[in-house]
Amino acid sequence: DEPAPVGAFPLARTWAARTKHLGTYEGDYMATRWPYFPEDFSWEYFNAAPPSQRIEKYWKGDEEITLQHMHPTQASVRGRLPGLKPRAFLLVQRGTQMVFEESRLELDTITVDADAWEVHCVWRGLVEVDDEELTKVGFLFVTHDKAGVTRTPLEVRAAFDKARQAANFADDAFKPEAPPEQDEVAIKLEDDEEAPIT
């Protein structure tokens, strides 16, 4: 009996199962694509989960998780994700207007650390920007809605304005065509409080 190896761990980025998705860095790559990925690069390279631990689309964030024989003292560990819905909004210049817009987030990665009794979830989103320096992005505001509640963009904007005032960000802290003056801002948060990130 020679069963195929199986592991409940991320695939290393140097393993053939992932490196085969890196694409071709030969020929005219340096002249035409550097420093970006080659044309035949596959985003599947970033998927570190073994094939048996992948799903077709995205997680919802309220799934039940059960671990069997993965903990040294507990034969079975069961729990449920809290059903929170993280949301990301940007204050960004579009033309001559400053727009408060949402970048939709999807839960694409769940990592279970049975030894630490922790579950880590990663939501991802995309937003179109004009340049790599993000000169037209004033703020990124990350918040979450509780299970069964979806706030309107106006309600989230009110929470953003409140958090910005609490952090003493002046209305002119962001000027179009220029990055914010603050490089780093340390903000002390209480439970369930939200704050803008610059």
Short mmCIF file of C-alpha atoms in Angstrom, two decimals:
data_model
loop_
_atom_site.label_atom_id
_atom_site.label_comp_id
_atom_site.label_asym_id
_atom_site.label_seq_id
_atom_site.Cartn_x
_atom_site.Cartn_y
_atom_site.Cartn_z
CA ASP A 1 0.00 0.00 0.00
CA GLU A 2 1.53 3.30 -1.10
CA PRO A 3 -0.99 6.09 -0.45
CA ALA A 4 -0.29 9.52 -1.91
CA PRO A 5 1.09 12.00 0.65
CA VAL A 6 -1.55 14.23 2.23
CA GLY A 7 -1.00 17.22 4.47
CA ALA A 8 -3.12 19.86 6.18
CA PHE A 9 -0.62 22.64 5.55
CA PRO A 10 -0.06 25.35 2.93
CA LEU A 11 1.92 24.39 -0.17
CA ALA A 12 5.29 26.14 -0.20
CA ARG A 13 5.72 28.69 -2.95
CA THR A 14 8.75 26.73 -4.21
CA TRP A 15 6.81 23.47 -4.74
CA ALA A 16 6.22 22.39 -8.32
CA ALA A 17 2.44 22.42 -7.73
CA ARG A 18 2.74 26.22 -7.46
CA THR A 19 5.83 27.14 -9.49
CA LYS A 20 4.24 25.67 -12.63
CA HIS A 21 1.91 28.70 -12.56
CA LEU A 22 4.71 31.30 -12.54
CA GLY A 23 4.85 31.68 -16.31
CA THR A 24 7.76 32.32 -18.66
CA TYR A 25 10.50 34.80 -17.74
CA GLU A 26 12.61 34.22 -20.85
CA GLY A 27 12.78 35.82 -24.28
CA ASP A 28 11.55 39.43 -24.36
CA TYR A 29 10.14 39.37 -20.81
CA MET A 30 12.68 41.88 -19.45
CA ALA A 31 12.08 44.29 -22.34
CA THR A 32 8.29 44.08 -22.47
CA ARG A 33 6.89 43.02 -19.06
CA TRP A 34 9.38 43.70 -16.26
CA PRO A 35 8.70 44.28 -13.33
CA TYR A 36 5.24 42.73 -13.78
CA PHE A 37 4.22 39.11 -14.23
CA PRO A 38 4.68 37.47 -17.63
CA GLU A 39 1.68 37.14 -19.93
CA ASP A 40 1.31 33.42 -19.20
CA PHE A 41 1.37 33.92 -15.41
CA SER A 42 -1.55 32.25 -13.59
CA TRP A 43 -3.02 33.80 -10.45
CA GLU A 44 -3.46 30.24 -9.19
CA TYR A 45 0.17 30.52 -8.10
CA PHE A 46 -1.03 32.41 -5.02
CA ASN A 47 -3.34 29.59 -3.96
CA ALA A 48 -1.39 27.81 -1.24
CA ALA A 49 -4.17 25.43 -0.22
CA PRO A 50 -3.81 21.78 -1.25
CA PRO A 51 -6.33 20.88 -4.01
CA SER A 52 -8.46 18.84 -1.58
CA GLN A 53 -8.95 21.96 0.58
CA ARG A 54 -10.18 24.32 -2.13
CA ILE A 55 -13.68 25.38 -3.06
CA GLU A 56 -14.99 26.65 -6.40
CA LYS A 57 -16.10 30.14 -5.40
CA TYR A 58 -15.91 32.05 -2.11
CA TRP A 59 -16.78 31.36 1.51
CA LYS A 60 -19.80 33.16 2.98
CA GLY A 61 -18.28 33.70 6.42
CA ASP A 62 -20.90 31.82 8.46
CA GLU A 63 -19.81 28.25 7.71
CA GLU A 64 -19.44 25.58 10.36
CA ILE A 65 -15.91 24.21 10.75
CA THR A 66 -15.21 20.74 12.13
CA LEU A 67 -11.77 19.27 12.77
CA GLN A 68 -11.47 15.54 13.30
CA HIS A 69 -8.34 14.21 15.01
CA MET A 70 -6.40 17.43 14.40
CA HIS A 71 -5.90 18.39 18.06
CA PRO A 72 -3.76 16.48 20.59
CA THR A 73 -6.44 16.35 23.32
CA GLN A 74 -9.74 16.86 21.47
CA ALA A 75 -10.96 14.18 19.05
CA SER A 76 -13.38 16.62 17.46
CA VAL A 77 -13.40 20.41 17.42
CA ARG A 78 -16.41 22.23 16.02
CA GLY A 79 -17.16 25.92 15.56
CA ARG A 80 -18.87 28.41 13.28
CA LEU A 81 -17.56 31.54 11.60
CA PRO A 82 -19.28 34.64 13.05
CA GLY A 83 -21.01 35.76 9.86
CA LEU A 84 -19.48 39.25 9.94
CA LYS A 85 -19.28 41.08 6.63
CA PRO A 86 -16.11 43.19 6.30
CA ARG A 87 -16.41 46.20 4.00
CA ALA A 88 -13.76 48.47 2.49
CA PHE A 89 -14.43 52.02 1.28
CA LEU A 90 -12.07 54.49 -0.33
CA LEU A 91 -12.20 58.25 -0.50
CA VAL A 92 -10.73 58.65 -3.97
CA GLN A 93 -10.51 61.33 -6.63
CA ARG A 94 -12.43 60.44 -9.79
CA GLY A 95 -12.02 63.25 -12.31
CA THR A 96 -12.58 66.45 -10.33
CA GLN A 97 -14.77 64.83 -7.66
CA MET A 98 -13.86 63.13 -4.39
CA VAL A 99 -15.91 59.93 -4.28
CA PHE A 100 -16.58 57.62 -1.32
CA GLU A 101 -16.77 54.22 -3.01
CA GLU A 102 -16.86 50.63 -1.88
CA SER A 103 -14.48 47.89 -2.96
CA ARG A 104 -16.36 44.60 -2.71
CA LEU A 105 -14.59 42.05 -0.52
CA GLU A 106 -14.72 38.26 -0.89
CA LEU A 107 -13.67 35.74 1.74
CA ASP A 108 -11.23 33.53 -0.15
CA THR A 109 -8.97 32.09 2.56
CA ILE A 110 -9.68 30.41 5.89
CA THR A 111 -6.76 29.11 7.94
CA VAL A 112 -7.33 27.01 11.06
CA ASP A 113 -4.62 26.87 13.73
CA ALA A 114 -5.82 24.01 15.96
CA ASP A 115 -2.90 24.39 18.38
CA ALA A 116 -3.68 28.07 19.06
CA TRP A 117 -7.49 27.60 18.83
CA GLU A 118 -7.61 30.33 16.17
CA VAL A 119 -9.25 30.74 12.79
CA HIS A 120 -7.83 33.37 10.43
CA CYS A 121 -9.95 34.69 7.56
CA VAL A 122 -8.72 36.75 4.59
CA TRP A 123 -11.07 38.88 2.52
CA ARG A 124 -9.81 40.35 -0.75
CA GLY A 125 -11.00 43.14 -2.98
CA LEU A 126 -9.90 45.08 -6.05
CA VAL A 127 -10.11 48.76 -6.87
CA GLU A 128 -8.94 50.63 -9.94
CA VAL A 129 -6.41 53.38 -9.28
CA ASP A 130 -4.63 55.85 -11.54
CA ASP A 131 -1.07 55.25 -10.35
CA GLU A 132 1.01 52.97 -8.17
CA GLU A 133 1.67 55.74 -5.63
CA LEU A 134 -2.08 56.02 -4.91
CA THR A 135 -1.84 59.81 -5.13
CA LYS A 136 -5.59 60.15 -5.67
CA VAL A 137 -6.62 57.91 -2.78
CA GLY A 138 -7.21 59.91 0.39
CA PHE A 139 -8.46 57.30 2.84
CA LEU A 140 -9.14 53.60 3.13
CA PHE A 141 -11.93 52.88 5.61
CA VAL A 142 -12.38 49.28 6.73
CA THR A 143 -15.41 48.31 8.78
CA HIS A 144 -17.83 45.41 9.10
CA ASP A 145 -21.55 44.79 9.27
CA LYS A 146 -22.96 42.30 11.73
CA ALA A 147 -24.78 39.19 10.57
CA GLY A 148 -28.11 40.05 8.93
CA VAL A 149 -27.36 43.80 8.71
CA THR A 150 -26.20 45.70 5.63
CA ARG A 151 -25.67 49.42 6.13
CA THR A 152 -26.23 51.77 3.23
CA PRO A 153 -23.25 53.68 1.80
CA LEU A 154 -24.63 56.84 3.45
CA GLU A 155 -24.65 55.14 6.86
CA VAL A 156 -21.08 53.92 6.36
CA ARG A 157 -20.02 57.42 5.24
CA ALA A 158 -21.45 58.83 8.48
CA ALA A 159 -19.41 56.27 10.48
CA PHE A 160 -16.31 57.22 8.45
CA ASP A 161 -16.82 60.95 9.10
CA LYS A 162 -17.28 60.28 12.82
CA ALA A 163 -14.11 58.14 12.97
CA ARG A 164 -12.15 60.73 10.99
CA GLN A 165 -13.21 63.50 13.37
CA ALA A 166 -12.35 61.36 16.39
CA ALA A 167 -8.87 60.83 14.93
CA ASN A 168 -8.49 64.59 14.36
CA PHE A 169 -8.13 64.36 10.61
CA ALA A 170 -8.93 67.83 9.29
CA ASP A 171 -11.23 68.16 6.29
CA ASP A 172 -8.25 69.33 4.24
CA ALA A 173 -5.97 66.48 5.37
CA PHE A 174 -6.24 65.15 1.84
CA LYS A 175 -5.81 67.45 -1.10
CA PRO A 176 -6.51 66.12 -4.62
CA GLU A 177 -3.41 65.40 -6.72
CA ALA A 178 -1.26 65.09 -3.57
CA PRO A 179 -0.84 62.34 -0.98
CA PRO A 180 -1.96 62.94 2.61
CA GLU A 181 0.54 64.73 4.85
CA GLN A 182 0.39 61.99 7.49
CA ASP A 183 2.74 59.10 6.93
CA GLU A 184 1.58 57.03 9.89
CA VAL A 185 -1.21 57.55 12.36
CA ALA A 186 -1.60 55.52 15.53
CA ILE A 187 -5.22 55.28 16.64
CA LYS A 188 -6.39 53.68 19.87
CA LEU A 189 -9.63 51.82 19.25
CA GLU A 190 -12.28 50.70 21.68
CA ASP A 191 -14.41 47.60 21.01
CA ASP A 192 -16.50 47.87 17.81
CA GLU A 193 -14.97 51.27 17.01
CA GLU A 194 -13.98 52.08 13.45
CA ALA A 195 -11.17 54.27 12.21
CA PRO A 196 -9.82 55.46 8.89
CA ILE A 197 -6.45 54.19 7.75
CA THR A 198 -4.13 56.43 5.77
#
